[in-house]
Tab-separated table of C-alpha atoms and ligand atoms in Angstrom:
chain	number	residue	atom	x	y	z
Z	203	MET	CA	32.322	8.196	2.394
Z	204	THR	CA	33.053	5.864	-0.505
Z	205	ASP	CA	32.440	6.728	-4.154
Z	206	VAL	CA	29.244	4.776	-4.519
Z	207	PRO	CA	27.191	6.842	-2.141
Z	208	CYS	CA	28.503	10.033	-3.458
Z	209	ALA	CA	27.627	8.935	-6.872
Z	210	PHE	CA	24.333	7.920	-5.844
Z	211	LEU	CA	23.555	11.326	-4.162
Z	212	ALA	CA	24.879	13.050	-7.375
Z	213	LEU	CA	22.604	10.949	-9.492
Z	214	LEU	CA	19.428	11.680	-7.716
Z	215	GLU	CA	20.338	15.392	-7.649
Z	216	THR	CA	20.659	15.337	-11.331
Z	217	ASP	CA	18.109	12.749	-12.485
Z	218	ALA	CA	14.724	14.194	-12.224
Z	219	THR	CA	12.888	10.755	-12.840
Z	220	TRP	CA	11.917	10.438	-9.311
Z	221	ARG	CA	10.508	13.854	-8.888
Z	222	ASP	CA	7.371	12.774	-10.799
Z	223	PRO	CA	4.907	11.966	-8.375
Z	224	ALA	CA	3.742	8.936	-10.335
Z	225	ALA	CA	7.267	7.460	-10.035
Z	226	PHE	CA	6.366	6.118	-6.593
Z	227	ARG	CA	8.167	2.740	-6.913
Z	228	TRP	CA	11.278	4.196	-8.321
Z	229	ARG	CA	11.251	6.702	-5.464
Z	230	ALA	CA	10.610	4.263	-2.708
Z	231	ASP	CA	13.574	2.200	-3.787
Z	232	ALA	CA	15.682	4.966	-3.916
Z	233	ALA	CA	14.528	6.295	-0.555
Z	234	ASP	CA	15.348	2.819	0.887
Z	235	ARG	CA	18.732	2.827	-0.439
Z	236	LEU	CA	19.439	6.503	0.580
Z	237	ASP	CA	18.235	5.808	4.184
Z	238	LEU	CA	20.756	2.865	4.413
Z	239	LEU	CA	23.492	4.830	3.021
Z	240	LEU	CA	22.807	7.815	5.271
Z	241	LEU	CA	23.454	5.238	8.273
Z	242	ALA	CA	27.115	5.138	7.080
Z	243	MET	CA	27.545	8.724	6.037
Z	244	ASP	CA	29.759	10.596	8.433
Z	245	SER	CA	30.211	13.957	6.426
Z	246	ALA	CA	27.635	16.500	7.712
Z	247	ALA	CA	27.457	18.125	4.103
Z	248	GLU	CA	26.674	14.706	2.658
Z	249	ARG	CA	24.208	14.047	5.312
Z	250	ALA	CA	22.510	17.374	4.769
Z	251	ARG	CA	22.186	16.553	0.778
Z	252	ALA	CA	20.581	13.267	1.614
Z	253	GLU	CA	18.156	14.452	4.121
Z	254	CYS	CA	17.249	17.265	1.548
Z	255	LEU	CA	16.591	14.422	-1.177
Z	256	LEU	CA	14.755	12.335	1.327
Z	257	ASP	CA	12.478	15.535	2.181
Z	258	ALA	CA	11.969	16.193	-1.462
Z	259	MET	CA	10.919	12.470	-2.101
Z	260	ALA	CA	8.506	12.511	0.788
Z	261	ALA	CA	7.054	15.799	-0.681
Z	262	ALA	CA	6.501	14.113	-4.171
Z	263	ASP	CA	4.917	11.070	-2.382
Z	264	GLU	CA	2.413	13.511	-0.646
Z	265	VAL	CA	1.600	14.979	-4.084
Z	266	LEU	CA	0.488	11.535	-5.242
Z	267	PHE	CA	-1.150	10.588	-2.070
Z	268	ALA	CA	-3.374	13.464	-2.215
Z	269	GLU	CA	-4.258	12.964	-6.087
Z	270	LEU	CA	-5.200	9.407	-5.327
Z	271	ARG	CA	-7.206	10.523	-2.173
Z	272	GLU	CA	-9.097	12.995	-4.549
Z	273	ALA	CA	-9.706	10.295	-6.971
Z	274	ILE	CA	-11.128	8.007	-4.574
Z	275	ARG	CA	-13.277	10.710	-3.083
Z	276	ALA	CA	-14.536	11.369	-6.663
Z	277	GLY	CA	-15.542	7.802	-7.295
Z	278	ARG	CA	-12.573	7.399	-9.440
Z	279	GLY	CA	-10.328	5.458	-7.136
Z	280	LYS	CA	-10.179	1.938	-9.062
Z	281	ALA	CA	-8.898	3.653	-12.395
Z	282	ALA	CA	-6.518	5.949	-10.286
Z	283	LEU	CA	-4.802	3.106	-8.458
Z	284	ALA	CA	-4.962	0.876	-11.776
Z	285	PRO	CA	-1.184	1.372	-12.570
Z	286	TRP	CA	-0.175	-0.190	-9.082
Z	287	LEU	CA	-2.593	-3.057	-9.156
Z	288	ASP	CA	-0.508	-5.746	-11.402
Z	289	VAL	CA	0.063	-7.931	-8.444
Z	290	GLY	CA	0.638	-11.189	-10.367
Z	291	GLU	CA	-0.058	-14.267	-8.081
Z	292	PRO	CA	0.970	-13.054	-4.871
Z	293	THR	CA	2.205	-15.097	-2.017
Z	294	GLY	CA	4.001	-14.221	1.523
Z	295	ALA	CA	3.428	-12.145	4.518
Z	296	HIS	CA	5.883	-9.325	3.634
Z	297	TYR	CA	4.970	-5.720	2.792
Z	298	ASP	CA	5.997	-4.008	-0.249
Z	299	ALA	CA	5.607	-0.792	-2.119
Z	300	LEU	CA	1.838	-1.136	-2.613
Z	301	ASP	CA	1.468	-1.251	1.308
Z	302	ALA	CA	3.591	2.040	1.370
Z	303	LEU	CA	1.500	3.502	-1.136
Z	304	LEU	CA	-1.800	2.912	0.207
Z	305	ALA	CA	-0.546	3.482	3.812
Z	306	GLY	CA	-0.012	7.019	2.517
Z	307	VAL	CA	-3.324	7.185	0.415
Z	308	PHE	CA	-5.682	5.736	3.212
Z	309	ALA	CA	-3.768	7.884	5.998
Z	310	ILE	CA	-5.243	5.578	8.713
Z	311	GLU	CA	-4.067	6.498	12.074
Z	312	GLU	CA	-2.733	3.672	14.100
Z	313	PRO	CA	-3.601	4.152	17.763
Z	314	VAL	CA	-2.222	2.339	20.521
Z	315	PRO	CA	-4.678	-0.316	21.580
Z	316	ASP	CA	-6.489	-0.005	24.848
Z	317	ASN	CA	-5.651	-3.687	25.765
Z	318	PRO	CA	-2.352	-4.211	23.684
Z	319	ARG	CA	-2.419	-7.875	24.736
Z	320	PRO	CA	-5.375	-9.654	23.201
Z	321	PRO	CA	-7.376	-12.101	25.038
Z	322	ALA	CA	-6.625	-15.664	24.746
Z	323	ASP	CA	-7.197	-17.250	20.985
Z	324	MET	CA	-7.486	-13.940	19.488
Z	325	VAL	CA	-4.614	-12.468	17.460
Z	326	PHE	CA	-3.106	-9.062	17.600
Z	327	TYR	CA	-3.370	-6.460	14.730
Z	328	GLN	CA	-1.444	-7.326	11.664
Z	329	PRO	CA	-2.667	-5.788	8.318
Z	330	THR	CA	-3.375	-8.100	5.214
Z	331	PRO	CA	-0.630	-7.145	2.581
Z	332	MET	CA	-2.399	-5.159	0.117
Z	333	ARG	CA	-1.355	-7.179	-3.073
Z	334	HIS	CA	-3.527	-10.161	-1.296
Z	335	ILE	CA	-6.463	-7.873	-1.007
Z	336	VAL	CA	-6.183	-7.029	-4.668
Z	337	ASP	CA	-5.742	-10.560	-5.704
Z	338	ALA	CA	-8.954	-11.538	-3.402
Z	339	VAL	CA	-10.956	-8.710	-5.004
Z	340	ARG	CA	-9.913	-10.001	-8.732
Z	341	ARG	CA	-10.319	-13.774	-8.022
Z	342	ALA	CA	-13.442	-13.445	-6.020
Z	343	ALA	CA	-14.648	-11.287	-8.885
Z	344	LEU	CA	-16.309	-8.832	-6.150
Z	345	SER	CA	-18.759	-6.619	-7.565
Z	346	PRO	CA	-21.517	-4.045	-6.183
Z	347	ALA	CA	-23.752	-7.188	-5.732
Z	348	ASP	CA	-21.485	-8.433	-2.764
Z	349	HIS	CA	-21.244	-7.756	0.700
Z	350	VAL	CA	-17.933	-8.178	2.315
Z	351	LEU	CA	-17.754	-8.779	6.134
Z	352	ASP	CA	-14.030	-8.469	7.345
Z	353	LEU	CA	-14.165	-10.455	10.809
Z	354	GLY	CA	-11.364	-8.923	12.926
Z	355	ALA	CA	-11.026	-5.840	10.705
Z	356	GLY	CA	-8.233	-4.066	12.439
Z	357	LEU	CA	-7.827	-0.651	10.899
Z	358	GLY	CA	-10.167	-1.337	8.042
Z	359	HIS	CA	-7.748	-1.639	5.003
Z	360	VAL	CA	-9.387	-4.670	3.455
Z	361	SER	CA	-12.917	-3.149	3.493
Z	362	LEU	CA	-11.581	0.189	2.203
Z	363	LEU	CA	-9.667	-1.242	-0.634
Z	364	ALA	CA	-12.320	-3.877	-1.516
Z	365	ARG	CA	-14.894	-1.153	-1.565
Z	366	VAL	CA	-12.757	1.087	-3.813
Z	367	LEU	CA	-11.923	-1.884	-6.324
Z	368	SER	CA	-15.157	-3.275	-6.394
Z	369	GLY	CA	-17.990	-1.170	-5.128
Z	370	ALA	CA	-19.159	-4.092	-2.941
Z	371	THR	CA	-20.917	-3.249	0.329
Z	372	VAL	CA	-18.240	-3.546	2.991
Z	373	THR	CA	-18.629	-4.069	6.849
Z	374	GLY	CA	-15.685	-4.532	9.259
Z	375	VAL	CA	-16.098	-5.930	12.818
Z	376	GLU	CA	-13.408	-5.471	15.283
Z	377	ARG	CA	-13.170	-5.702	18.883
Z	378	GLU	CA	-10.794	-2.875	19.661
Z	379	PRO	CA	-12.693	0.265	19.888
Z	380	ALA	CA	-9.622	2.413	18.901
Z	381	TYR	CA	-9.152	0.466	15.779
Z	382	VAL	CA	-12.806	0.902	14.776
Z	383	ALA	CA	-12.737	4.655	15.479
Z	384	SER	CA	-9.551	5.119	13.341
Z	385	ALA	CA	-11.207	3.040	10.589
Z	386	ARG	CA	-14.234	5.121	10.818
Z	387	HIS	CA	-12.173	8.413	10.549
Z	388	ALA	CA	-10.537	7.080	7.445
Z	389	ALA	CA	-13.710	5.951	5.748
Z	390	THR	CA	-15.168	9.557	6.194
Z	391	ALA	CA	-12.044	11.291	5.229
Z	392	LEU	CA	-12.168	9.249	2.002
Z	393	GLY	CA	-15.517	10.013	1.361
Z	394	MET	CA	-16.846	6.533	1.900
Z	395	PRO	CA	-19.175	6.895	4.870
Z	396	GLU	CA	-20.994	3.765	3.436
Z	397	ALA	CA	-18.196	1.612	4.454
Z	398	VAL	CA	-19.345	0.397	7.884
Z	399	PHE	CA	-17.095	-0.500	11.083
Z	400	THR	CA	-18.648	-2.166	14.021
Z	401	CYS	CA	-17.209	-2.544	17.456
Z	402	ALA	CA	-18.033	-6.072	18.465
Z	403	ASP	CA	-16.718	-9.531	19.209
Z	404	ALA	CA	-17.076	-11.578	16.032
Z	405	ARG	CA	-18.764	-14.279	18.022
Z	406	GLU	CA	-21.666	-11.846	18.377
Z	407	ALA	CA	-21.662	-9.670	15.382
Z	408	ASP	CA	-24.372	-9.497	12.616
Z	409	VAL	CA	-23.249	-12.116	10.213
Z	410	THR	CA	-26.785	-12.334	8.310
Z	411	GLN	CA	-26.173	-9.588	5.640
Z	412	ALA	CA	-22.999	-10.706	4.101
Z	413	ASN	CA	-22.218	-13.255	1.345
Z	414	ILE	CA	-18.244	-12.840	1.402
Z	415	PHE	CA	-16.669	-13.623	4.937
Z	416	TYR	CA	-12.976	-12.364	4.934
Z	417	LEU	CA	-10.558	-13.827	7.642
Z	418	PHE	CA	-6.859	-12.930	7.993
Z	419	THR	CA	-6.593	-15.416	10.898
Z	420	PRO	CA	-8.122	-12.998	13.505
Z	421	PHE	CA	-8.329	-15.660	15.930
Z	422	ILE	CA	-7.681	-19.384	16.658
Z	423	GLY	CA	-9.017	-22.311	18.799
Z	424	PRO	CA	-12.505	-22.043	20.260
Z	425	VAL	CA	-13.070	-18.568	18.972
Z	426	LEU	CA	-12.388	-19.567	15.540
Z	427	ARG	CA	-14.488	-22.650	16.004
Z	428	ASP	CA	-17.420	-20.647	17.373
Z	429	VAL	CA	-17.210	-18.242	14.375
Z	430	THR	CA	-16.972	-20.831	11.952
Z	431	ALA	CA	-20.010	-22.480	13.281
Z	432	ARG	CA	-21.943	-19.080	12.745
Z	433	ILE	CA	-20.699	-18.806	9.190
Z	434	GLU	CA	-21.788	-22.503	8.548
Z	435	ALA	CA	-25.293	-21.679	9.998
Z	436	GLU	CA	-25.545	-18.712	7.369
Z	437	ALA	CA	-24.228	-21.345	4.746
Z	438	ARG	CA	-27.526	-23.502	5.457
Z	439	LYS	CA	-29.765	-20.508	4.273
Z	440	ARG	CA	-27.777	-18.860	1.234
Z	441	PRO	CA	-24.787	-19.302	-0.879
Z	442	LEU	CA	-21.581	-17.765	0.432
Z	443	ARG	CA	-17.853	-17.566	0.103
Z	444	VAL	CA	-15.247	-17.655	2.681
Z	445	VAL	CA	-11.866	-15.685	1.788
Z	446	ALA	CA	-9.158	-16.757	4.066
Z	447	LEU	CA	-5.683	-15.974	4.639
Z	448	GLY	CA	-2.991	-17.444	6.975
Z	449	PRO	CA	-3.260	-20.236	9.217
Z	450	CYS	CA	-7.107	-20.330	9.658
Z	451	THR	CA	-7.368	-21.295	6.196
Z	452	ARG	CA	-6.304	-24.964	7.231
Z	453	THR	CA	-9.614	-24.971	9.553
Z	454	PHE	CA	-11.719	-23.924	6.390
Z	455	ALA	CA	-10.098	-26.440	4.260
Z	456	ARG	CA	-11.509	-29.103	6.747
Z	457	GLN	CA	-14.998	-28.118	6.688
Z	458	PRO	CA	-17.035	-30.514	4.711
Z	459	TRP	CA	-19.631	-27.726	4.010
Z	460	LEU	CA	-17.086	-25.827	2.031
Z	461	LYS	CA	-15.641	-26.213	-1.273
Z	462	THR	CA	-12.547	-24.908	-3.226
Z	463	THR	CA	-11.078	-25.520	-6.556
Z	464	ASP	CA	-7.821	-24.433	-5.179
Z	465	ALA	CA	-4.714	-26.774	-5.983
Z	466	ASN	CA	-3.824	-26.478	-2.117
Z	467	PRO	CA	-6.667	-25.553	0.049
Z	468	GLU	CA	-4.626	-25.477	3.130
Z	469	ALA	CA	-2.021	-22.936	1.516
Z	470	ASN	CA	-1.481	-20.291	4.203
Z	471	ASP	CA	0.748	-17.686	2.399
Z	472	ARG	CA	-1.865	-16.552	0.033
Z	473	ILE	CA	-5.595	-16.145	-0.414
Z	474	VAL	CA	-7.841	-19.189	-0.602
Z	475	ILE	CA	-11.523	-19.026	-1.662
Z	476	PHE	CA	-14.142	-21.466	-0.448
Z	477	THR	CA	-17.566	-21.658	-1.585
Z	478	ALA	CA	-20.643	-22.833	0.273
Z	479	ASN	CA	-24.108	-23.627	-1.432
Z	480	PRO	CA	-27.068	-24.625	0.613
Z	481	VAL	CA	-28.085	-28.233	-0.062
S	245	LIG	C1	-4.611	-10.295	11.907
S	245	LIG	S1	-5.539	-8.724	12.207
S	245	LIG	C2	-6.594	-8.622	10.665
S	245	LIG	C3	-6.811	-7.199	10.367
S	245	LIG	C4	-7.499	-7.042	9.017
S	245	LIG	N1	-8.750	-8.149	8.901
S	245	LIG	C5	-6.696	-7.177	7.756
S	245	LIG	O1	-6.524	-8.153	7.157
S	245	LIG	O2	-6.019	-6.319	7.486
S	245	LIG	C6	-6.710	-9.449	13.331
S	245	LIG	C7	-7.449	-8.435	14.031
S	245	LIG	O3	-8.571	-9.229	14.490
S	245	LIG	C8	-9.081	-8.601	15.787
S	245	LIG	N2	-9.975	-9.475	16.416
S	245	LIG	C9	-9.153	-10.467	17.382
S	245	LIG	N3	-10.244	-11.344	17.960
S	245	LIG	C10	-11.354	-10.695	17.684
S	245	LIG	C11	-12.703	-10.900	17.964
S	245	LIG	N4	-13.029	-12.068	18.743
S	245	LIG	N5	-13.606	-10.228	17.426
S	245	LIG	C12	-13.422	-9.196	16.595
S	245	LIG	N6	-12.156	-8.836	16.366
S	245	LIG	C13	-11.148	-9.591	16.838
S	245	LIG	C14	-7.709	-7.968	16.296
S	245	LIG	O4	-8.030	-6.975	17.435
S	245	LIG	C15	-7.157	-7.635	15.120
S	245	LIG	O5	-7.097	-6.311	14.671
């Protein structure tokens, strides 16, 4: 092994910074680096030292996750998560330390779907990067007066985080039963039984209660067209907003009944918010 990995091992063994459960980002970076170095280590003793450090880091993470879970259960989730919510103006489809943190906190089991190949025009599961959810909650100024409907909710991350951060009513609609079961289980474990997850095709789901429709490109083509028409029918009855991420944004940008102040209404690497007001 070269001097650099040796020095890094020694640094981690002596510097206690990462042992503070709150030092999550620092620890996540160090663990990534250590994982990479481990691949190149051939001394059994050094590998054992690296593995011991990684175990200790995972244990420190678990302490933090448990504290944050407890805060959410006690209704203090927004304040407890505040140190991690400075996401700036996020873009991109990549995942980062906030996703790792909230994956640990929400602890949602990811089941193998019954039908791993989605039907035509329906998109497979991919979660919204958490920074975009934080951004959407902030820019849409979500509050307890809002009702968010996540169409194609996957494992429910959007609904859960939106509820924790804003107190909004949240409903997730998802066609895959195993995902719905996981989302419900996570909501119960987090003390949020009021987060509702419904197993349905978005073309048939109840869209009459929500005023915020969230879509991270869950479907395309005729399915997206049908669901867009259903949202449009609701927009004739009451004010609502569509919060979009990914390629489906382009479809909403082209709807004459939707308006946005966004400088680039077709941007697909960040949240775009559209507003509809009955005429
Ligand atoms: C890209 S993922 C988005 C998941 C979640 N909204 C998020 O942002 O983290 C799309 C999800 O939509 C679901 N989906 C696809 N077609 C659907 C349909 N017609 N009705 C309900 N859910 C659907 C998929 O099973 C998948 O879980």
